[in-house]
Every structure is written in structure tokens, then in C-alpha cells.
Amino acid sequence: MTLDLVYFAWVRERIGAAGERVETQAPTVAALVEELRAREERYAAAFADLSALRCAVDQELADFDAPLDGAREVAFFPPMTGG
Amino acid sequence: MTLDLVYFAWVRERIGAAGERVETQAPTVAALVEELRAREERYAAAFADLSALRCAVDQELADFDAPLDGAREVAFFPPMTGG
Amino acid sequence: MDVRVQAAPFDFGAEAAAFAAGRADVGAVVTFTGIVRDDSGDLRAMHIEHYPGMTERAITAIAEEAAGRWALGDVLVIHRFGAMAPGEMIMMVATAAPHRADAFAAAEFLMDYLKSRAPFWKKEVTSRGAAWVAATEADEAALGRW
Amino acid sequence: MDVRVQAAPFDFGAEAAAFAAGRADVGAVVTFTGIVRDDSGDLRAMHIEHYPGMTERAITAIAEEAAGRWALGDVLVIHRFGAMAPGEMIMMVATAAPHRADAFAAAEFLMDYLKSRAPFWKKEVTSRGAAWVAATEADEAALGRW
């Protein structure tokens, strides 16, 4: 499937891109993270510690074990600091 | 001693005066209330139920057993409804 | 700290803006505004009586208590007396603090104490006549949490 | 319910006044304003990044949750993104309710959720460079009370 990936804050800075389009068969967000980590060192650095990361699937906050079936956009970012 | 008495809200309305000056030897607010109750029916009506009343001595909230020694002004009123 | 007791209306927007303006020392400003509420649709006016000699002093004591309990940058209390129409503003408090929890707690503390410990009495005028607003057990009970 | 996500500054006084004006149906209005705080005296700017597609939707969901939990007359949330100077206002919430306890609780709930569940990220620029603001355990723990 084709997924739009988007990155925010220091995830964006470590990867060096605000987003990209990928082809993947990963069944879950966690499986997608494994694929990304294996690509290049900058991805391994950005995704080194999942407990420091949050994700959203199609613009809704999600857990890393969320299924990607039917998803179009996955976002990765640090814990939010609004308000 | 000479005391200025001031009344607010329905205490003022029942007594029919915003205040008055009295001569008394009452040692406490409660004793002063007993004296007032004995004066006229409108005082007896205003002071019928002490649990529905609050008082202040020299513009500080006080209990009914507060001493009047040295006091100059005593106020009687219902529970407050500010805010 | 600024405490005002007055008959005249106040400009809530201007007061809130002036209170919050130019404060790089605090991160959080909370305001509370009390408005004459017409539940029945039959309220013609609210009259607020107060104890002129005592009111400002009592409010200042409450505000000083709040300033002692929480780390506050500033406190403002404005409370009106006299006659007001439905929808008019009765009073406001504002608190400024480095952290939001302190600003919220201080504002709620101020409101709980102003309700039951500042010498104001409300009277409502409807088509059926005038009646003093009774203090509620909930308002008295609210003091127990501080 | 009014939710706005914008780069431009907002006029806190005018927004607060308009929100509170002419409401005889509610007795209580609470506002919270978040200000860029400079603890060190060395803050040059704060940059706030957000997730454009998701932000407004996430805030609206939080506001709807508040409206479902408390008896509210209205809710307003304004949150900025982009660059801000110390002392500038980052965001505001306002809640209107018949009773003050509901207005306060809803405003605190909104703030706790906006802090940790709306997609904003703060970066501080000082003389030593730029650094992302870390989320605190206290902010995450604050969600536990709702």
C-alpha cells in the first residue's frame, strides 16, 4: 500500500524531511517503524526510543500496535507540548 | 459601653433600620442578641434563628460567643451571597 | 494586588487585557466573571447590598490569603454593588502565575471565599416581587476543600 | 463552540469581552490565557509547530468532550502557531456555564488536554541556541484526574 508519512518537531529534524510517500506491506505502525529503522542511520536515530515518540494514523492519535489496513497518512512526533 | 449596631439584607428589613447606637453591658454578641430580642417583636423576629445569622465585630467576621470588650461596631446579617 | 468595590460597571475586556498584558514573568492568566443570570426569564433586576466599611478589607484579606498559598504574579478583584440588569457583569477576579495549576487554584479559592465570606447580599426582583437570594449548602461546603 | 488555529496574534480583551457579553443564560465565564514565559531572562523567541490537518479536529474533539461532561453554555479555543516573543499570548480558552464549578472544571480539562493531546510542539530560542520543550510527567499525570 501507499502511505504518506509526516514528521514533526525533532523527529522531522533528525530525519531531515517533513514527510515522504512510501510503499509498504507493514501490518502495524510498529512494523512500519521497523522497516524505517532499517533504511538509514537517520531513521534509526529518529526511531531509537519508541517510548519518546507518539504517532497518529489518519490524523487521529494511535498506539504503535494500531493496524495500517486502509490507512493513508501516518505521523510521527514527540509528546505534544501545547497550551 | 456604647456600640454602633448595623444591619444588612433581611435583618435590616425586619428591624426596619440600617443601624442604631445602643448602650449595653452585654459581655458577648450572644448576650447582646438576648437584650435586643427582649426589646420589641421586630427584633425577636430578626434574631429568631441564630443559625440563619452571621455577625461581625468591628468589621471582622466573628462567632456569637465573641467578647464585646472594647468593641465599637457590631453587624448582623444573613449568610453572605457574593461572587 | 488590586481590589475594587464599586457601583459602576467595569469593562471586562479592557480589565482582562490590561491584567494579562506584557507579563513575560508569568505563563498563565485565569479570569472568572460573574454575570446576572436569569433562569426563569422573569428576572427584572438584581440588587446587591454590601457592608461599606468591611467589604474592601475582607476581599483584600482573601486575596492576601491566596497570594500566600500559591505562587502568584498578581491578583485582581472587582466587585460591584447596587442595581444590575440580567446579563450585566457583577464581578471578576483575575490571577496570574508562572504555572497554570496555581492560577486556576487561586481563582477558584478566591471565588469560593468571595461567595461566602465577603459581605455582599443579593436580592432578585421578578414580576412576583423581590426576594433575597439564599446562601446554598454547596457554597458553604466548597470552603471545606481549601 | 468556536475553535481557531492561527498564526496571527489575537486580541484577548476583545475576545474575552465578546465571549462574555449579553449572556443572561450563564452566570459564570472562565478564561485561561497562556503567555510566552521567560524564566531565564534569555528567551529570544518561542516557535510553535503544529500538524495542520489534525490540529483543529483534535481541539474540536477535546472541546466536544468537555461539552459532554459539563453543563456549558459555550466554549472558545484559540491557539496560535509560528514565532512569538516573550510576553506574547500563545492561546486562550473560555468557558461559559450556569454554575462556576462547571466553568472552572471545563476550562481546566481543556487546558490539560490541549497541553498533552493537541498536536503542538514548542521550541525555545535563547542565546545558547534552539531547543524543543520537553513534555513533563506532571502534564501527563494531570490527565489522570479526569
Coordinates of C-alpha atoms in Angstrom, one line a residue:
Chain A
M1 CA 0.0 0.0 0.0
T2 CA 1.0 3.6 -0.4
L3 CA 1.3 5.7 2.8
D4 CA 2.1 9.4 3.4
L5 CA 4.4 9.7 6.3
V6 CA 4.7 13.1 8.1
Y7 CA 7.2 14.1 10.8
F8 CA 7.1 16.8 13.4
A9 CA 9.5 18.6 15.8
W10 CA 12.8 16.8 16.5
V11 CA 11.6 13.7 14.5
R12 CA 11.4 15.9 11.4
E13 CA 14.8 17.4 12.2
R14 CA 16.5 14.0 12.7
I15 CA 15.1 12.5 9.6
G16 CA 15.7 15.8 7.7
A17 CA 12.3 15.8 6.0
A18 CA 8.8 17.0 6.8
G19 CA 7.3 13.9 5.1
E20 CA 7.6 11.4 2.3
R21 CA 5.5 8.8 0.4
V22 CA 6.4 5.1 1.0
E23 CA 5.3 1.8 -0.3
T24 CA 4.9 -0.8 2.5
Q25 CA 3.2 -4.0 3.4
A26 CA 3.7 -3.3 7.2
P27 CA 0.6 -4.5 9.1
T28 CA 1.0 -2.2 12.0
V29 CA 2.7 1.1 12.9
A30 CA 5.3 -0.8 14.9
A31 CA 6.1 -2.9 11.8
L32 CA 6.4 0.2 9.7
V33 CA 8.8 1.7 12.3
E34 CA 11.0 -1.5 12.0
E35 CA 11.1 -1.0 8.2
L36 CA 12.1 2.6 8.5
R37 CA 14.8 1.9 11.2
A38 CA 16.4 -0.5 8.8
R39 CA 16.6 2.1 5.9
E40 CA 19.2 4.6 7.1
E41 CA 21.0 5.7 10.2
R42 CA 19.0 8.9 10.5
Y43 CA 15.8 6.9 10.7
A44 CA 17.4 4.6 13.3
A45 CA 18.2 7.7 15.3
A46 CA 14.8 9.2 15.0
F47 CA 13.0 6.0 16.0
A48 CA 15.6 4.8 18.6
D49 CA 13.3 5.1 21.6
L50 CA 9.6 4.4 20.9
S51 CA 8.7 5.5 24.4
A52 CA 9.8 9.0 23.5
L53 CA 7.5 9.0 20.4
R54 CA 3.9 9.3 19.6
C55 CA 2.0 8.5 16.4
A56 CA -1.2 9.3 14.6
V57 CA -2.9 7.3 11.9
D58 CA -5.0 9.4 9.5
Q59 CA -4.8 12.3 11.9
E60 CA -6.0 10.5 15.0
L61 CA -3.7 9.7 17.9
A62 CA -2.9 5.9 17.8
D63 CA -0.9 3.2 19.6
F64 CA 2.1 1.7 17.9
D65 CA 0.3 -1.6 17.5
A66 CA -2.5 0.1 15.5
P67 CA -3.3 -1.7 12.2
L68 CA -2.4 0.1 9.0
D69 CA -5.0 -1.6 6.9
G70 CA -6.8 1.2 4.9
A71 CA -4.6 3.9 6.3
R72 CA -3.4 6.8 4.1
E73 CA -1.3 9.0 6.4
V74 CA 0.9 8.1 9.4
A75 CA 2.5 10.8 11.6
F76 CA 5.4 10.5 14.0
F77 CA 6.3 13.1 16.6
P78 CA 7.5 13.6 20.2
P79 CA 5.0 14.0 23.1
M80 CA 3.0 17.2 22.5
T81 CA 3.6 20.5 24.3
G82 CA 0.6 22.7 23.5
G83 CA -1.3 25.1 25.7
Chain B
M1 CA -20.4 50.8 76.7
T2 CA -21.7 52.5 73.6
L3 CA -22.0 50.3 70.5
D4 CA -22.9 51.1 66.9
L5 CA -25.2 48.3 65.5
V6 CA -25.5 47.8 61.8
Y7 CA -28.0 45.5 60.0
F8 CA -27.9 44.2 56.4
A9 CA -30.3 42.4 54.0
W10 CA -33.4 40.9 55.6
V11 CA -32.1 41.6 59.1
R12 CA -32.2 45.3 58.2
E13 CA -35.7 44.9 56.6
R14 CA -37.2 43.1 59.6
I15 CA -35.8 45.6 62.1
G16 CA -36.7 48.5 59.9
A17 CA -33.4 50.3 60.3
A18 CA -29.9 50.2 58.8
G19 CA -28.4 50.7 62.2
E20 CA -28.6 52.4 65.6
R21 CA -26.4 53.3 68.6
V22 CA -27.1 51.4 71.9
E23 CA -25.8 51.4 75.5
T24 CA -25.1 47.9 76.8
Q25 CA -23.2 45.9 79.3
A26 CA -23.5 42.6 77.3
P27 CA -20.2 40.7 77.5
T28 CA -20.7 38.8 74.2
V29 CA -22.5 39.1 70.9
A30 CA -24.9 36.4 72.1
A31 CA -25.7 38.3 75.2
L32 CA -26.3 41.4 73.1
V33 CA -28.7 39.4 70.9
E34 CA -30.7 38.4 74.0
E35 CA -31.0 42.0 75.0
L36 CA -32.2 43.0 71.6
R37 CA -34.7 40.1 71.4
A38 CA -36.3 41.4 74.6
R39 CA -36.8 44.9 73.3
E40 CA -39.5 44.5 70.6
E41 CA -41.2 42.0 68.4
R42 CA -39.4 43.1 65.3
Y43 CA -36.0 42.3 67.0
A44 CA -37.4 39.0 68.2
A45 CA -38.3 38.2 64.6
A46 CA -35.0 39.3 63.2
F47 CA -33.0 37.3 65.7
A48 CA -35.3 34.3 66.0
D49 CA -32.9 31.8 64.5
L50 CA -29.2 32.5 65.1
S51 CA -28.2 29.6 62.8
A52 CA -29.6 31.8 59.9
L53 CA -27.5 34.8 61.0
R54 CA -23.9 35.9 60.9
C55 CA -22.2 38.7 62.8
A56 CA -19.1 40.9 62.6
V57 CA -17.4 42.7 65.4
D58 CA -15.5 45.9 64.3
Q59 CA -15.9 44.7 60.6
E60 CA -14.3 41.3 61.1
L61 CA -16.4 38.1 60.9
A62 CA -17.0 36.8 64.5
D63 CA -18.7 34.0 66.4
F64 CA -21.7 34.7 68.5
D65 CA -19.7 34.0 71.6
A66 CA -17.1 36.6 70.7
P67 CA -16.5 39.1 73.6
L68 CA -17.6 42.7 73.1
D69 CA -14.9 44.2 75.4
G70 CA -13.5 47.2 73.5
A71 CA -15.8 46.7 70.5
R72 CA -17.3 49.8 68.7
E73 CA -19.4 48.3 65.9
V74 CA -21.4 45.1 65.7
A75 CA -23.0 44.0 62.5
F76 CA -25.8 41.4 61.9
F77 CA -26.7 39.9 58.6
P78 CA -27.7 36.7 56.8
P79 CA -25.1 34.3 55.3
M80 CA -23.3 36.2 52.5
T81 CA -24.1 35.7 48.8
G82 CA -21.3 37.4 46.9
G83 CA -19.5 36.5 43.8
Chain C
M1 CA -2.7 43.3 44.1
D2 CA -5.7 45.4 43.1
V3 CA -9.1 45.2 44.9
R4 CA -12.0 47.4 43.8
V5 CA -15.6 47.7 45.2
Q6 CA -17.8 49.9 43.1
A7 CA -21.3 50.6 41.9
A8 CA -20.3 51.4 38.3
P9 CA -20.0 48.8 35.6
F10 CA -16.5 47.7 34.6
D11 CA -15.0 46.9 31.2
F12 CA -14.2 43.2 31.5
G13 CA -12.3 43.1 28.2
A14 CA -10.2 46.1 29.0
E15 CA -9.5 44.9 32.5
A16 CA -8.6 41.4 31.4
A17 CA -6.4 42.7 28.6
A18 CA -4.6 45.1 30.9
F19 CA -4.1 42.5 33.5
A20 CA -2.5 40.0 31.1
A21 CA -0.5 42.4 29.0
G22 CA 3.3 42.5 29.0
R23 CA 3.8 39.7 31.5
A24 CA 6.8 37.7 30.5
D25 CA 7.2 36.6 34.2
V26 CA 4.0 34.5 34.2
G27 CA 2.8 31.9 31.9
A28 CA -0.8 31.6 32.9
V29 CA -3.7 34.1 33.5
V30 CA -7.1 32.9 34.7
T31 CA -10.1 35.2 34.8
F32 CA -13.6 34.5 36.3
T33 CA -16.6 36.7 35.6
G34 CA -19.9 36.5 37.4
I35 CA -22.9 37.5 35.4
V36 CA -26.5 38.2 36.5
R37 CA -28.2 35.0 35.4
D38 CA -31.9 34.9 34.5
D39 CA -33.0 31.2 34.9
S40 CA -36.8 32.0 34.9
G41 CA -36.9 34.5 32.1
D42 CA -38.7 36.7 34.6
L43 CA -35.8 38.5 36.4
R44 CA -36.1 42.3 36.2
A45 CA -33.1 43.3 38.3
M46 CA -30.6 42.2 40.8
H47 CA -29.7 44.4 43.8
I48 CA -26.5 43.8 45.7
E49 CA -26.1 45.3 49.1
H50 CA -22.7 45.4 50.9
Y51 CA -21.1 46.5 54.1
P52 CA -19.1 49.5 53.0
G53 CA -16.7 49.6 55.9
M54 CA -15.8 46.0 55.7
T55 CA -16.1 44.9 52.1
E56 CA -12.8 46.0 50.7
R57 CA -10.9 44.9 53.8
A58 CA -12.5 41.4 53.7
I59 CA -11.7 41.0 50.0
T60 CA -8.1 42.1 50.5
A61 CA -7.7 39.6 53.3
I62 CA -9.0 36.8 51.0
A63 CA -6.6 37.9 48.2
E64 CA -3.7 38.0 50.6
E65 CA -4.5 34.5 51.7
A66 CA -4.5 33.4 48.1
A67 CA -1.1 35.1 47.5
G68 CA 0.3 33.3 50.5
R69 CA -0.9 29.9 49.4
W70 CA 0.1 29.9 45.7
A71 CA 3.0 31.3 43.7
L72 CA 1.1 34.2 42.0
G73 CA 2.4 37.1 39.9
D74 CA -0.7 39.3 40.5
V75 CA -4.3 39.3 41.7
L76 CA -7.3 41.5 40.7
V77 CA -10.7 41.5 42.2
I78 CA -13.5 43.9 41.1
H79 CA -17.0 43.5 42.7
R80 CA -20.0 45.7 42.1
F81 CA -22.9 46.6 44.4
G82 CA -26.2 48.3 43.6
A83 CA -28.7 47.5 40.8
M84 CA -27.9 45.4 37.8
A85 CA -29.9 44.0 34.9
P86 CA -29.8 40.4 33.6
G87 CA -26.7 39.8 31.6
E88 CA -24.7 42.5 33.4
M89 CA -21.4 41.6 35.0
I90 CA -21.4 41.5 38.8
M91 CA -17.7 40.9 39.4
M92 CA -14.5 39.5 38.2
V93 CA -11.3 38.0 39.5
A94 CA -8.0 37.5 37.7
T95 CA -4.9 35.6 38.7
A96 CA -1.5 35.5 37.1
A97 CA 1.0 32.8 37.9
P98 CA 4.1 31.1 36.4
H99 CA 2.1 27.8 36.2
R100 CA -1.5 27.2 35.3
A101 CA -2.3 25.0 38.3
D102 CA -1.6 27.9 40.7
A103 CA -3.6 30.4 38.6
F104 CA -6.6 28.1 38.5
A105 CA -6.5 27.1 42.1
A106 CA -6.1 30.7 43.3
A107 CA -9.0 31.9 41.1
E108 CA -11.3 29.1 42.5
F109 CA -10.2 29.8 46.0
L110 CA -11.0 33.5 45.6
M111 CA -14.4 32.7 44.2
D112 CA -15.3 30.2 46.9
Y113 CA -14.4 32.8 49.6
L114 CA -16.0 35.8 47.9
K115 CA -19.2 33.8 47.6
S116 CA -19.5 33.0 51.3
R117 CA -17.1 35.3 53.3
A118 CA -17.2 38.7 51.6
P119 CA -20.1 40.9 52.9
F120 CA -22.4 41.0 49.9
W121 CA -26.1 40.1 49.8
K122 CA -28.1 39.6 46.5
K123 CA -31.8 40.4 46.1
E124 CA -33.7 39.4 43.0
V125 CA -36.6 41.3 41.6
T126 CA -39.2 39.5 39.5
S127 CA -42.8 40.1 38.5
R128 CA -43.7 38.4 41.8
G129 CA -41.7 40.8 43.9
A130 CA -38.3 41.0 45.5
A131 CA -36.6 38.1 47.3
W132 CA -33.2 37.7 49.0
V133 CA -31.0 35.0 47.4
A134 CA -30.4 32.3 50.0
A135 CA -26.9 31.0 50.6
T136 CA -26.5 27.4 49.5
E137 CA -25.0 24.5 51.4
A138 CA -22.9 23.8 48.3
D139 CA -21.3 27.2 48.6
E140 CA -20.5 26.7 52.2
A141 CA -19.3 23.2 51.6
A142 CA -17.0 24.5 48.8
L143 CA -14.8 26.2 51.5
G144 CA -14.0 22.8 53.0
R145 CA -11.7 21.8 50.2
W146 CA -9.1 24.6 50.9
Chain D
M1 CA -18.4 26.3 20.1
D2 CA -15.6 28.2 18.4
V3 CA -12.2 26.7 17.6
R4 CA -9.5 28.7 15.9
V5 CA -5.9 27.7 15.0
Q6 CA -3.9 30.7 13.6
A7 CA -0.5 32.3 13.2
A8 CA -1.8 35.8 13.9
P9 CA -2.0 37.3 17.3
F10 CA -5.4 37.6 18.9
D11 CA -7.0 40.4 20.9
F12 CA -7.5 38.7 24.3
G13 CA -9.5 41.6 25.8
A14 CA -11.8 41.8 22.8
E15 CA -12.3 38.0 22.6
A16 CA -13.0 37.7 26.3
A17 CA -15.5 40.6 26.2
A18 CA -17.3 39.3 23.2
F19 CA -17.5 35.8 24.7
A20 CA -19.0 37.0 28.0
A21 CA -21.2 39.7 26.5
G22 CA -25.0 39.5 26.7
R23 CA -25.3 36.1 28.3
A24 CA -28.2 36.1 30.8
D25 CA -28.3 32.3 30.4
V26 CA -25.0 31.7 32.1
G27 CA -23.7 33.0 35.4
A28 CA -20.1 32.1 35.1
V29 CA -17.3 32.8 32.5
V30 CA -13.8 31.4 33.0
T31 CA -10.9 32.3 30.7
F32 CA -7.4 30.9 30.6
T33 CA -4.6 32.6 28.7
G34 CA -1.2 31.1 28.0
I35 CA 1.7 33.6 27.7
V36 CA 5.3 33.0 26.5
R37 CA 7.2 32.9 29.8
D38 CA 10.8 33.9 30.1
D39 CA 12.2 32.3 33.2
S40 CA 15.8 32.8 32.4
G41 CA 15.7 36.4 31.0
D42 CA 17.4 34.9 28.0
L43 CA 14.5 33.8 25.8
R44 CA 14.5 35.4 22.4
A45 CA 11.6 33.6 20.8
M46 CA 9.3 30.7 21.0
H47 CA 8.4 28.8 17.9
I48 CA 5.3 26.6 17.9
E49 CA 5.0 23.8 15.2
H50 CA 1.6 22.1 14.7
Y51 CA 0.0 19.4 12.5
P52 CA -2.2 21.4 10.1
G53 CA -4.5 18.6 9.1
M54 CA -5.1 17.3 12.6
T55 CA -4.9 20.3 15.0
E56 CA -8.4 21.8 14.6
R57 CA -10.0 18.4 14.6
A58 CA -8.2 17.3 17.7
I59 CA -9.1 20.5 19.6
T60 CA -12.7 20.3 18.5
A61 CA -12.9 16.7 19.8
I62 CA -11.5 17.9 23.2
A63 CA -14.0 20.7 23.3
E64 CA -16.8 18.4 22.5
E65 CA -15.7 16.0 25.2
A66 CA -15.8 19.0 27.7
A67 CA -19.3 20.0 26.4
G68 CA -20.5 16.4 27.1
R69 CA -19.1 16.3 30.6
W70 CA -20.2 19.6 32.0
A71 CA -23.3 21.9 31.5
L72 CA -21.7 24.6 29.4
G73 CA -23.3 27.5 27.5
D74 CA -20.3 27.9 25.2
V75 CA -16.7 27.1 24.6
L76 CA -13.9 29.1 22.8
V77 CA -10.4 27.9 22.0
I78 CA -7.8 30.0 20.1
H79 CA -4.3 28.5 19.7
R80 CA -1.5 30.1 17.7
F81 CA 1.4 28.6 15.9
G82 CA 4.6 30.1 14.5
A83 CA 7.0 32.6 16.1
M84 CA 6.2 34.5 19.3
A85 CA 8.2 36.9 21.6
P86 CA 8.3 36.7 25.4
G87 CA 5.1 38.1 26.9
E88 CA 3.0 37.4 23.8
M89 CA -0.1 35.3 24.1
I90 CA 0.1 31.8 22.8
M91 CA -3.5 30.7 23.3
M92 CA -6.7 31.1 25.2
V93 CA -9.7 29.1 26.3
A94 CA -13.0 30.4 27.5
T95 CA -15.9 28.5 29.0
A96 CA -19.4 29.8 30.0
A97 CA -21.7 27.9 32.3
P98 CA -24.7 28.4 34.5
H99 CA -22.6 27.5 37.5
R100 CA -19.0 28.4 38.3
A101 CA -17.9 24.8 39.2
D102 CA -18.7 23.6 35.7
A103 CA -17.0 26.6 34.0
F104 CA -13.8 26.1 36.1
A105 CA -13.7 22.3 35.6
A106 CA -14.2 22.5 31.9
A107 CA -11.5 25.2 31.5
E108 CA -9.0 23.1 33.4
F109 CA -9.9 19.9 31.5
L110 CA -9.5 21.8 28.2
M111 CA -6.0 23.1 29.3
D112 CA -4.9 19.6 30.5
Y113 CA -5.9 18.0 27.2
L114 CA -4.6 20.9 25.0
K115 CA -1.2 20.5 26.8
S116 CA -0.7 16.8 26.0
R117 CA -3.2 15.8 23.3
A118 CA -3.3 18.6 20.8
P119 CA -0.6 18.4 18.1
F120 CA 1.6 21.3 19.0
W121 CA 5.4 21.4 19.8
K122 CA 7.2 24.3 21.4
K123 CA 10.8 25.3 20.6
E124 CA 12.6 27.9 22.6
V125 CA 15.4 30.1 21.2
T126 CA 17.9 31.5 23.6
S127 CA 21.5 32.9 23.3
R128 CA 22.6 29.2 23.5
G129 CA 20.6 28.1 20.6
A130 CA 17.2 26.5 20.0
A131 CA 15.8 23.6 22.0
W132 CA 12.5 21.7 21.9
V133 CA 10.5 22.0 25.1
A134 CA 10.1 18.5 26.7
A135 CA 6.7 17.3 27.8
T136 CA 6.6 16.9 31.6
E137 CA 5.4 14.0 33.7
A138 CA 3.2 16.4 35.6
D139 CA 1.4 17.4 32.4
E140 CA 0.8 13.7 31.5
A141 CA -0.2 12.9 35.1
A142 CA -2.7 15.8 35.1
L143 CA -4.9 13.8 32.6
G144 CA -5.4 11.2 35.2
R145 CA -7.8 13.3 37.2
W146 CA -10.5 13.4 34.5

